[in-house]
Coordinates of C-alpha atoms and ligand atoms in Angstrom, one line a residue:
X222 CA 9.9 -120.1 0.8
X223 CA 12.8 -119.5 -1.6
X224 CA 10.6 -117.0 -3.4
X225 CA 9.9 -115.1 -0.2
X226 CA 13.6 -115.0 0.6
X227 CA 14.3 -113.7 -2.8
X228 CA 11.7 -111.0 -2.5
X229 CA 13.0 -110.0 0.9
X230 CA 16.5 -109.8 -0.5
X231 CA 15.3 -107.7 -3.3
X232 CA 13.5 -105.3 -1.0
X233 CA 16.5 -105.1 1.3
X234 CA 18.8 -104.4 -1.6
X235 CA 16.5 -101.7 -2.9
X236 CA 16.3 -100.1 0.5
X237 CA 20.1 -100.1 0.9
X238 CA 20.5 -98.7 -2.6
X239 CA 17.9 -96.0 -1.8
X240 CA 19.5 -95.2 1.5
X241 CA 22.9 -94.9 -0.2
X242 CA 21.5 -92.7 -2.9
X243 CA 19.8 -90.6 -0.3
X244 CA 23.0 -90.1 1.6
X245 CA 25.0 -89.4 -1.5
X246 CA 22.5 -87.2 -3.3
X247 CA 20.4 -85.5 -0.6
X248 CA 22.0 -85.6 2.8
X249 CA 24.2 -82.6 3.4
X250 CA 27.5 -83.2 5.2
X251 CA 27.8 -82.8 9.0
X252 CA 29.3 -79.6 10.4
X253 CA 33.1 -79.8 10.9
X254 CA 33.9 -79.7 14.7
X255 CA 36.7 -77.2 15.3
X256 CA 39.0 -77.7 18.3
X257 CA 39.2 -74.4 20.2
X258 CA 41.0 -75.8 23.2
X259 CA 44.3 -74.0 22.3
X260 CA 42.4 -70.6 22.1
X261 CA 40.4 -70.9 25.3
X262 CA 40.6 -67.2 26.3
X263 CA 39.1 -66.0 23.0
X264 CA 36.5 -68.8 23.0
X265 CA 35.4 -67.7 26.5
X266 CA 35.0 -64.1 25.5
X267 CA 33.1 -64.9 22.3
X268 CA 29.4 -65.4 22.7
X269 CA 27.2 -66.9 20.1
X270 CA 23.5 -66.1 19.5
X271 CA 20.5 -65.5 17.3
X272 CA 19.3 -62.1 16.2
X273 CA 15.9 -61.4 14.7
X274 CA 13.5 -63.9 16.2
X275 CA 9.7 -63.7 16.4
X276 CA 7.7 -65.3 19.3
X277 CA 4.0 -65.9 19.8
X278 CA 3.8 -62.2 20.9
X279 CA 3.7 -61.4 17.1
X280 CA 3.7 -64.1 14.4
X281 CA 6.1 -66.7 15.8
X282 CA 4.9 -70.1 17.0
X283 CA 6.6 -70.3 20.4
X284 CA 6.8 -68.1 23.5
X285 CA 10.0 -66.7 24.9
X286 CA 10.7 -69.8 27.1
X287 CA 10.2 -72.1 24.1
X288 CA 12.6 -70.0 22.0
X289 CA 15.2 -69.9 24.8
X290 CA 15.1 -73.7 25.2
X291 CA 15.6 -74.2 21.4
X292 CA 18.5 -71.8 21.5
X293 CA 20.1 -73.7 24.4
X294 CA 19.8 -77.0 22.5
X295 CA 21.5 -75.4 19.5
X296 CA 24.3 -74.2 21.7
X297 CA 23.6 -70.5 21.7
X298 CA 24.1 -68.1 24.6
X299 CA 21.7 -65.3 23.6
X300 CA 18.7 -64.5 21.5
X301 CA 17.5 -61.1 20.4
X302 CA 13.7 -61.2 20.1
X303 CA 12.2 -58.8 17.5
X304 CA 8.5 -59.1 17.5
X305 CA 6.6 -56.8 15.2
X306 CA 5.3 -53.6 16.8
X307 CA 5.2 -49.8 16.7
X308 CA 7.8 -49.5 19.6
X309 CA 5.2 -48.1 22.1
X310 CA 5.4 -51.3 24.2
X311 CA 8.1 -51.0 26.9
X312 CA 10.6 -53.8 26.1
X313 CA 10.9 -56.7 28.7
X314 CA 14.0 -56.5 30.9
X315 CA 16.8 -58.9 29.8
X316 CA 16.4 -62.3 31.4
X317 CA 18.3 -65.7 31.5
X318 CA 16.0 -68.6 30.5
X319 CA 17.5 -72.1 30.1
X320 CA 20.9 -70.4 30.4
X321 CA 20.2 -68.2 27.4
X322 CA 20.2 -64.4 27.7
X323 CA 16.9 -63.2 26.1
X324 CA 16.9 -59.6 24.9
X325 CA 13.6 -57.9 23.8
X326 CA 13.6 -55.6 20.8
X327 CA 11.1 -54.6 18.1
X328 CA 10.7 -54.8 14.3
X329 CA 8.9 -51.7 13.0
X330 CA 7.0 -51.6 9.7
X331 CA 7.7 -48.4 7.8
X332 CA 6.5 -47.2 4.4
X333 CA 9.8 -48.4 3.0
X334 CA 10.4 -51.8 4.6
X335 CA 11.1 -53.2 8.1
X336 CA 13.5 -51.6 10.6
X337 CA 14.6 -53.4 13.7
X338 CA 15.3 -51.3 16.8
X339 CA 17.3 -52.8 19.7
X340 CA 18.4 -51.3 23.0
X341 CA 15.6 -48.7 22.9
X342 CA 13.0 -47.6 25.6
X343 CA 9.3 -47.4 24.7
X344 CA 8.5 -44.6 22.1
X345 CA 6.2 -41.8 23.2
X346 CA 4.1 -42.3 20.0
X347 CA 3.8 -45.1 17.5
X348 CA 6.8 -45.3 15.2
X349 CA 6.0 -45.7 11.5
X350 CA 5.6 -43.8 8.2
X351 CA 8.5 -42.6 6.2
X352 CA 11.7 -44.7 6.7
X353 CA 13.8 -41.7 7.3
X354 CA 11.4 -40.5 10.0
X355 CA 11.6 -43.9 11.8
X356 CA 15.4 -43.9 11.5
X357 CA 15.5 -40.4 13.1
X358 CA 13.1 -41.4 15.9
X359 CA 15.1 -44.6 16.8
X360 CA 18.3 -42.6 16.9
X361 CA 16.7 -39.8 19.0
X362 CA 15.4 -42.4 21.5
X363 CA 18.8 -43.8 21.8
X364 CA 18.1 -47.1 20.0
X365 CA 20.3 -49.0 17.6
X366 CA 18.4 -49.4 14.2
X367 CA 19.0 -52.2 11.7
X368 CA 17.6 -52.3 8.1
X369 CA 15.9 -55.7 7.9
X370 CA 16.1 -58.0 4.9
X371 CA 17.1 -55.3 2.4
X372 CA 17.1 -57.7 -0.6
X373 CA 14.0 -59.7 0.1
X374 CA 12.4 -60.8 -3.2
X375 CA 9.2 -59.6 -1.6
X376 CA 9.0 -55.9 -2.4
X377 CA 6.8 -55.1 0.6
X378 CA 9.5 -56.4 3.0
X379 CA 12.6 -54.7 1.4
X380 CA 14.3 -51.9 3.1
X381 CA 14.5 -49.4 0.2
X382 CA 15.9 -46.2 1.7
X383 CA 19.5 -46.0 0.6
X384 CA 20.4 -42.7 2.2
X385 CA 18.9 -42.8 5.8
X386 CA 21.6 -43.0 8.4
X387 CA 20.9 -46.6 9.6
X388 CA 23.1 -48.0 12.3
X389 CA 23.1 -51.6 11.0
X390 CA 22.1 -53.9 8.2
X391 CA 21.2 -57.5 7.8
X392 CA 23.9 -58.8 5.4
X393 CA 22.3 -62.2 5.5
X394 CA 18.6 -63.0 6.1
X395 CA 17.4 -66.6 6.3
X396 CA 13.9 -65.3 5.3
X397 CA 15.3 -63.9 2.1
X398 CA 17.5 -66.9 1.3
X399 CA 14.8 -69.6 1.0
X400 CA 12.6 -67.4 -1.2
X401 CA 15.1 -67.3 -4.1
X402 CA 15.7 -71.0 -4.2
X403 CA 14.4 -73.4 -6.9
X404 CA 11.7 -75.9 -6.1
X405 CA 14.3 -78.7 -6.5
X406 CA 16.7 -77.1 -4.0
X407 CA 13.8 -76.6 -1.5
X408 CA 12.7 -80.3 -1.9
X409 CA 16.2 -81.5 -1.4
X410 CA 16.6 -79.4 1.7
X411 CA 13.3 -80.6 3.0
X412 CA 14.4 -84.3 2.6
X413 CA 17.8 -83.7 4.2
X414 CA 16.1 -81.7 7.0
X415 CA 14.8 -84.8 8.7
X416 CA 18.3 -86.2 9.4
X417 CA 20.5 -83.0 9.6
X418 CA 18.2 -80.0 9.9
X419 CA 20.9 -77.3 10.3
X420 CA 23.1 -78.4 7.4
X421 CA 20.0 -78.9 5.2
X422 CA 18.8 -75.4 5.8
X423 CA 22.3 -74.1 5.1
X424 CA 22.1 -75.6 1.6
X425 CA 19.7 -72.8 0.8
X426 CA 22.2 -70.0 1.5
X427 CA 24.0 -68.0 -1.2
X428 CA 26.3 -65.0 -1.2
X429 CA 23.7 -62.3 -0.6
X430 CA 23.4 -59.3 -3.0
X431 CA 23.2 -57.1 0.2
X432 CA 27.0 -57.7 0.7
X433 CA 27.7 -55.4 -2.3
X434 CA 25.4 -52.7 -1.0
X435 CA 26.9 -52.9 2.4
X436 CA 30.4 -52.7 1.0
X437 CA 29.5 -49.5 -0.8
X438 CA 28.1 -47.9 2.4
X439 CA 31.1 -48.7 4.6
X440 CA 33.5 -46.7 2.5
X441 CA 32.2 -43.5 4.0
X442 CA 30.5 -44.5 7.3
X443 CA 30.1 -47.1 10.0
X444 CA 27.3 -49.6 9.4
X445 CA 27.3 -52.8 11.5
X446 CA 26.5 -56.0 9.6
X447 CA 24.5 -58.7 11.3
X448 CA 23.1 -62.1 10.1
X449 CA 19.4 -62.4 10.7
X450 CA 17.5 -65.7 11.4
X451 CA 14.1 -64.1 11.1
X452 CA 12.9 -67.2 12.8
X453 CA 9.2 -67.8 13.3
X454 CA 9.4 -71.4 14.5
X455 CA 7.5 -73.3 11.8
X456 CA 4.5 -75.4 13.0
X457 CA 2.1 -74.2 10.4
X458 CA 3.0 -70.6 11.1
X459 CA 3.3 -67.9 8.6
X460 CA 6.4 -66.2 7.4
X461 CA 7.3 -62.5 7.6
X462 CA 4.7 -61.4 5.1
X463 CA 1.9 -63.7 6.2
X464 CA 2.5 -66.3 3.4
X465 CA 2.9 -70.0 4.2
X466 CA 6.3 -71.5 4.8
X467 CA 7.3 -74.0 2.0
X468 CA 6.5 -76.9 4.3
X469 CA 4.1 -76.1 7.1
X470 CA 5.9 -77.5 10.2
X471 CA 9.5 -76.5 9.4
X472 CA 11.9 -75.1 10.1
X473 CA 11.8 -75.2 13.9
X474 CA 13.5 -72.6 15.9
X475 CA 16.2 -75.1 16.8
X476 CA 16.9 -76.0 13.2
X477 CA 17.1 -72.4 12.2
X478 CA 19.5 -71.6 15.1
X479 CA 21.8 -74.5 14.0
X480 CA 22.3 -72.9 10.6
X481 CA 24.3 -69.9 11.5
X482 CA 25.0 -67.5 14.4
X483 CA 26.2 -64.1 15.2
X484 CA 29.3 -64.2 17.4
X485 CA 30.1 -61.2 19.6
X486 CA 33.6 -60.5 20.8
X487 CA 33.4 -59.3 24.4
X488 CA 36.0 -57.7 26.7
X489 CA 35.5 -60.5 29.2
X490 CA 33.4 -63.6 29.9
X491 CA 29.9 -63.0 31.1
X492 CA 29.1 -62.4 34.7
X493 CA 25.8 -64.3 34.8
X494 CA 23.6 -61.3 35.6
X495 CA 21.1 -60.6 32.9
X496 CA 21.2 -56.8 33.1
X497 CA 25.0 -56.5 33.3
X498 CA 25.5 -59.1 30.5
X499 CA 22.9 -57.5 28.2
X500 CA 24.5 -54.1 28.6
X501 CA 27.9 -55.6 27.7
X502 CA 26.5 -57.5 24.8
X503 CA 24.6 -54.6 23.3
X504 CA 27.6 -52.3 23.8
X505 CA 29.8 -54.7 21.8
X506 CA 27.1 -55.1 19.0
X507 CA 26.8 -51.3 18.7
X508 CA 30.6 -51.1 18.5
X509 CA 30.6 -53.6 15.6
X510 CA 32.5 -56.2 17.5
X511 CA 30.4 -58.9 16.0
X512 CA 30.9 -61.5 13.2
X513 CA 28.9 -64.2 11.5
X514 CA 29.7 -67.9 11.1
X515 CA 27.8 -70.5 9.2
X516 CA 27.8 -73.1 12.0
X517 CA 26.2 -75.8 9.9
X518 CA 29.5 -75.9 7.9
X519 CA 32.0 -75.7 10.7
X520 CA 31.9 -74.6 14.4
X521 CA 32.9 -72.9 16.6
X522 CA 34.5 -70.3 14.4
X523 CA 36.7 -67.8 16.2
X524 CA 38.1 -64.5 15.1
X525 CA 40.3 -61.8 16.5
X526 CA 40.6 -58.8 14.2
X527 CA 42.4 -55.5 15.1
X528 CA 44.6 -52.8 13.8
X529 CA 47.8 -51.6 15.3
X530 CA 48.3 -47.8 14.9
X531 CA 50.4 -45.1 16.4
X532 CA 47.4 -44.3 18.5
X533 CA 47.2 -47.8 19.8
X534 CA 45.1 -50.9 19.2
X535 CA 41.9 -50.5 17.2
X536 CA 39.3 -53.2 17.5
X537 CA 37.0 -54.6 14.8
X538 CA 34.1 -52.2 14.2
X539 CA 36.0 -49.1 15.2
X540 CA 37.0 -46.1 13.0
X541 CA 40.2 -44.1 12.7
X542 CA 40.8 -41.0 10.5
X543 CA 41.5 -41.8 6.8
X544 CA 45.2 -41.7 6.1
X545 CA 46.2 -43.4 9.3
X546 CA 49.1 -45.9 9.0
X547 CA 48.2 -49.3 10.4
X548 CA 49.0 -52.9 10.6
X549 CA 45.9 -55.1 10.2
X550 CA 46.0 -58.4 12.1
X551 CA 43.4 -61.1 11.7
X552 CA 43.6 -64.5 13.5
X553 CA 41.0 -67.1 12.7
X554 CA 40.1 -70.6 13.9
X555 CA 38.8 -72.1 10.6
X556 CA 38.3 -75.5 9.1
X557 CA 41.0 -77.1 6.9
X558 CA 41.0 -75.7 3.3
X559 CA 39.6 -72.4 4.4
X560 CA 40.7 -69.3 2.5
X561 CA 41.1 -66.4 4.9
X562 CA 41.0 -62.9 3.3
X563 CA 41.4 -59.3 4.4
X564 CA 39.0 -57.6 2.1
X565 CA 39.6 -54.0 1.0
X566 CA 36.3 -52.2 0.4
X567 CA 37.8 -48.9 -0.9
X568 CA 36.6 -47.9 -4.3
X569 CA 40.0 -47.3 -6.0
X570 CA 41.4 -50.7 -5.2
X571 CA 38.3 -52.6 -6.1
X572 CA 38.4 -54.5 -9.4
X573 CA 35.2 -56.2 -10.1
X574 CA 34.1 -58.4 -7.2
X575 CA 36.1 -59.2 -4.1
X576 CA 39.4 -57.5 -3.7
X577 CA 41.6 -59.3 -1.3
X578 CA 44.5 -57.6 0.2
X579 CA 48.0 -59.2 -0.1
X580 CA 48.9 -60.3 3.4
X581 CA 51.6 -62.4 5.1
X582 CA 50.1 -65.7 6.4
X583 CA 51.1 -67.9 9.3
X584 CA 49.4 -71.2 10.1
X585 CA 49.7 -72.0 13.8
X586 CA 50.1 -75.4 15.5
X587 CA 46.7 -75.0 17.0
X588 CA 44.9 -74.8 13.7
X589 CA 44.6 -71.0 13.7
X590 CA 45.6 -68.9 10.7
X591 CA 47.1 -65.4 11.1
X592 CA 47.1 -62.8 8.4
X593 CA 49.0 -59.5 8.7
X594 CA 49.1 -56.6 6.3
X595 CA 50.6 -53.1 6.5
X596 CA 48.7 -50.1 5.3
X597 CA 50.7 -46.9 4.6
X598 CA 47.6 -44.7 4.7
X599 CA 44.4 -46.6 5.3
X600 CA 41.3 -45.5 3.5
X601 CA 37.7 -46.9 3.5
X602 CA 36.9 -50.2 5.2
X603 CA 38.7 -53.5 5.7
X604 CA 37.1 -56.7 6.8
X605 CA 37.8 -60.3 7.1
X606 CA 36.0 -62.9 5.1
X607 CA 36.7 -66.7 5.2
X608 CA 35.5 -68.9 2.4
X609 CA 35.4 -72.7 2.6
X610 CA 35.2 -75.2 -0.3
X611 CA 32.0 -76.9 1.1
X612 CA 30.0 -73.6 1.2
X613 CA 26.6 -73.7 -0.6
X614 CA 25.3 -71.3 -3.1
X615 CA 26.1 -69.6 -6.4
X616 CA 28.1 -67.6 -5.6
X617 CA 28.9 -69.4 -2.3
X618 CA 28.1 -67.8 1.0
X619 CA 31.1 -66.8 3.1
X620 CA 31.6 -69.1 6.1
X621 CA 32.8 -66.2 8.2
X622 CA 32.2 -62.5 7.8
X623 CA 33.6 -59.9 10.1
X624 CA 32.7 -56.3 10.6
X625 CA 35.2 -53.8 9.2
X626 CA 37.9 -51.6 10.7
X627 CA 37.2 -48.2 9.2
X628 CA 39.5 -45.4 7.9
X629 CA 37.0 -42.6 7.5
X630 CA 37.2 -38.9 6.4
X631 CA 36.4 -36.4 9.1
X632 CA 32.6 -35.6 9.1
X633 CA 31.6 -32.4 7.3
X634 CA 30.5 -30.0 9.9
X635 CA 27.1 -28.4 9.2
X636 CA 27.0 -24.7 8.5
X637 CA 24.1 -23.3 10.6
X638 CA 22.2 -20.2 9.8
X639 CA 23.5 -20.0 6.3
X640 CA 20.0 -20.4 4.8
X641 CA 18.3 -17.3 3.4
X642 CA 15.6 -15.8 5.5
X643 CA 14.2 -14.2 2.4
X644 CA 10.6 -15.3 1.9
X645 CA 7.1 -14.7 2.8
X646 CA 5.8 -15.5 6.3
X647 CA 2.4 -17.1 6.5
X648 CA -0.1 -14.7 8.1
X649 CA -1.1 -16.3 11.5
X650 CA -4.7 -15.1 10.9
X651 CA -5.1 -17.3 7.9
X652 CA -4.7 -20.7 9.6
X653 CA -7.9 -22.8 9.5
X654 CA -8.7 -26.1 11.3
X655 CA -9.4 -29.3 9.3
X656 CA -10.3 -32.6 10.9
X657 CA -12.3 -35.8 10.4
X658 CA -15.9 -35.7 11.7
X659 CA -15.2 -37.6 14.9
X660 CA -12.1 -35.7 16.2
X661 CA -12.1 -32.4 17.9
X662 CA -9.7 -29.5 17.2
X663 CA -9.7 -25.8 18.0
X664 CA -7.3 -23.0 17.0
X665 CA -6.6 -20.5 19.8
X666 CA -5.6 -17.3 18.0
X667 CA -2.2 -16.1 19.1
X668 CA 0.1 -14.8 18.8
X669 CA 1.3 -17.4 18.4
X670 CA -1.6 -19.6 17.3
X671 CA -2.0 -22.9 19.2
X672 CA -3.8 -26.0 17.9
X673 CA -5.5 -28.0 20.6
X674 CA -6.8 -31.4 19.5
X675 CA -8.1 -34.8 20.5
X676 CA -8.3 -37.6 17.9
X677 CA -11.5 -39.6 18.1
X678 CA -11.0 -42.6 20.4
X679 CA -11.9 -46.2 19.5
X680 CA -11.5 -47.8 16.1
X681 CA -8.9 -46.6 13.6
X682 CA -10.8 -44.8 10.9
X683 CA -8.3 -42.3 9.3
X684 CA -8.6 -39.8 12.2
X685 CA -6.7 -36.6 11.6
X686 CA -6.5 -33.0 12.7
X687 CA -4.7 -30.2 10.8
X688 CA -4.2 -26.5 10.4
X689 CA -4.2 -25.3 6.8
X690 CA -3.1 -21.9 5.3
X691 CA -3.8 -20.8 1.8
X692 CA -0.8 -20.2 -0.5
X693 CA -1.2 -17.9 -3.5
X694 CA 0.6 -20.3 -6.0
X695 CA 4.0 -18.7 -5.9
X696 CA 7.4 -20.2 -6.5
X697 CA 9.3 -21.2 -3.3
X698 CA 12.1 -23.7 -2.6
X699 CA 11.7 -24.5 1.0
X700 CA 9.5 -24.2 4.1
X701 CA 11.0 -22.8 7.3
X702 CA 9.1 -23.8 10.4
X703 CA 9.4 -22.8 14.0
X704 CA 7.1 -25.1 16.1
X705 CA 6.8 -26.5 19.5
X706 CA 4.4 -29.0 21.2
X707 CA 3.3 -29.9 24.7
X708 CA 4.6 -33.5 24.2
X709 CA 6.7 -35.4 21.8
X710 CA 4.8 -35.9 18.5
X711 CA 5.3 -36.1 14.7
X712 CA 3.7 -33.4 12.5
X713 CA 3.1 -34.1 8.8
X714 CA 4.0 -31.0 6.8
X715 CA 2.0 -31.1 3.6
X716 CA 1.5 -29.1 0.4
X717 CA -1.9 -29.5 -1.3
X718 CA -2.9 -28.9 -4.9
X719 CA -6.5 -27.8 -5.8
X720 CA -7.2 -31.4 -7.1
X721 CA -6.5 -32.7 -3.6
X722 CA -3.1 -34.3 -4.4
X723 CA -0.7 -33.8 -1.5
X724 CA 3.0 -34.1 -0.8
X725 CA 4.4 -34.5 2.7
X726 CA 7.4 -34.8 5.0
X727 CA 7.2 -35.8 8.6
X728 CA 9.0 -33.8 11.3
X729 CA 9.5 -34.3 15.0
X730 CA 8.3 -31.7 17.5
X731 CA 8.4 -31.4 21.3
X732 CA 8.6 -28.7 24.0
X733 CA 11.9 -27.3 22.6
X734 CA 11.4 -24.6 20.0
X735 CA 13.2 -25.7 16.9
X736 CA 13.8 -24.1 13.6
X737 CA 13.5 -26.5 10.7
X738 CA 14.0 -26.1 7.0
X739 CA 12.4 -28.5 4.6
X740 CA 13.4 -28.2 0.9
X741 CA 10.2 -28.6 -1.2
X742 CA 12.0 -31.2 -3.3
X743 CA 12.1 -33.5 -0.2
X744 CA 8.4 -33.8 0.1
X745 CA 7.1 -37.1 -1.1
X746 CA 3.8 -37.6 -2.9
X747 CA 1.0 -39.2 -0.9
X748 CA -0.6 -42.3 -2.4
X749 CA 0.3 -44.2 -5.6
X750 CA 1.3 -41.2 -7.7
X751 CA 4.9 -40.2 -7.7
X752 CA 4.9 -37.0 -9.8
X753 CA 7.3 -34.3 -8.7
X754 CA 5.8 -31.3 -6.9
X755 CA 5.5 -27.8 -8.5
X756 CA 5.3 -25.2 -5.8
X757 CA 3.5 -22.8 -8.2
X758 CA 0.5 -25.2 -8.4
X759 CA 0.1 -25.6 -4.6
X760 CA -2.9 -24.0 -3.0
X761 CA -2.4 -24.7 0.7
X762 CA 0.1 -25.7 3.3
X763 CA -1.0 -28.1 6.1
X764 CA 0.4 -29.2 9.4
X765 CA -1.3 -32.5 10.2
X766 CA -1.5 -35.0 13.0
X767 CA -2.8 -38.4 11.9
X768 CA -2.7 -42.1 12.7
X769 CA 0.8 -42.6 11.1
X770 CA 2.3 -41.5 14.4
X771 CA -0.6 -41.1 16.8
X772 CA -3.2 -43.4 18.3
X773 CA -7.0 -42.9 18.4
X774 CA -7.9 -40.9 21.5
X775 CA -4.6 -39.0 21.8
X776 CA -4.5 -35.3 22.3
X777 CA -2.0 -32.5 22.4
X778 CA -1.2 -28.9 21.7
X779 CA 0.9 -27.6 18.8
X780 CA 2.2 -24.1 18.9
X781 CA 2.9 -22.5 15.5
X782 CA 5.5 -19.8 16.2
X783 CA 6.3 -19.0 12.6
X784 CA 6.1 -20.6 9.1
X785 CA 7.9 -19.0 6.2
X786 CA 7.9 -19.9 2.5
X787 CA 11.6 -19.4 1.5
X788 CA 12.2 -18.4 -2.1
Ligands
ZN76 ZN1 10.6 -58.1 8.6
ZN77 ZN1 11.0 -60.4 11.1

């Protein structure tokens, strides 16, 4: 009996010691609850949500209803769904489910990484191919495009185009963050996950390398930063690239949503009507009136950031001309011990890492901190960053990140018609049709010649049609094209060497006659090779329509008004 008691006592002691060790060594602290009662008006106008979420429509585990229910449990007010696709599916209209506003968007795969398009109607042809072409298409269709997971350790997922005029960027991506963690950190997060899922997932966050890239971009143009959940909902599902999650049934949508949120500053509280509220939300996101908070550390974070200028009040996300005098005002509801900074992104003032601007600080009775700084002549971008001592990562992830107020140089106006006409026009009589064996194409001799085509219907099997003209291996620096088509389409302008190697650039064509000039240097090699092009070695020029931006069975007419090799 005594022996049994002793054994029991030993087991109990061991359990208590284990539990204590677990709490001390593994369990991440609970999120700090912030009291926003003194700042009710701002709290009512600030909506919290998840951006970049996959449902069972692509590779997520749950349907829209399941995702909305998880978002509601996590305290979110909206979710932006971004299932993989080519943008030809018309997006579902906005809808409230479980009190959560669900907005349908699409994540497009390009040759240079993933690009999310929100607030865009269905595309007339599949979007894909060169990243710059997809950025151009999303912009023409009126969408808002966001470079997805730009620093993913998976090369196939990274957004690699540094020059395309993207509208937004994912400064933080949960899908990137867990990939660069050690096995030990992942194990620890997995153990802590069962008691405090949100805070456990947050332990995997670091200050992302993307922040530096974004800081470099915003010195000269507006780029809206968003934090991306890239949530797939666990349950044995695959991650972004088809590989397994580190533990099959985690993280759930709800756990991911409890890690961080994007918070959008609206003009007024929501009306309760899905279409009206979605329009207001997307307008604010486009305007850059959005910030990120790591809710697993402290919530709800609130921010008001504006500039006072002679022209009036400028909100976060907006731009004024460089040289404008302004007073920057940032007010934040943050946890105790938080360091609130107004960060100056301009090149000259930057010394090494973060360059915080000197600012006068006032801490209010209600727990808010207010920072003010006077700029004689603003230049570049200024944003708010709040760091807290409990932040995970090396270097630690910021607890709050705003979008900037910009002081930008006037855009350089394009000089039209300044390009030399000198060159050699391609003789319309020399165009010849090329196609795969199943597709049909005919050239109706002009002037101007018209290519009528139908790609073979059914399975995808590298269907293509093209017109090709011989080139007598002369030096030229650009191709000038005047084309039109009976419907919106993308034409691949290609140069081919006698050994079959091709270089290409994709252009948009529709019923409007457009003059386009493509510098030869801009053409990219097709396939693995990346050698530069030599115009003197080229034997033919092709205008091709293929499955990059067309579906099997599609047809059309391309009118070739004029093609000139500009020397
Ligand atoms: Zn992706
Ligand atoms: Zn994704």
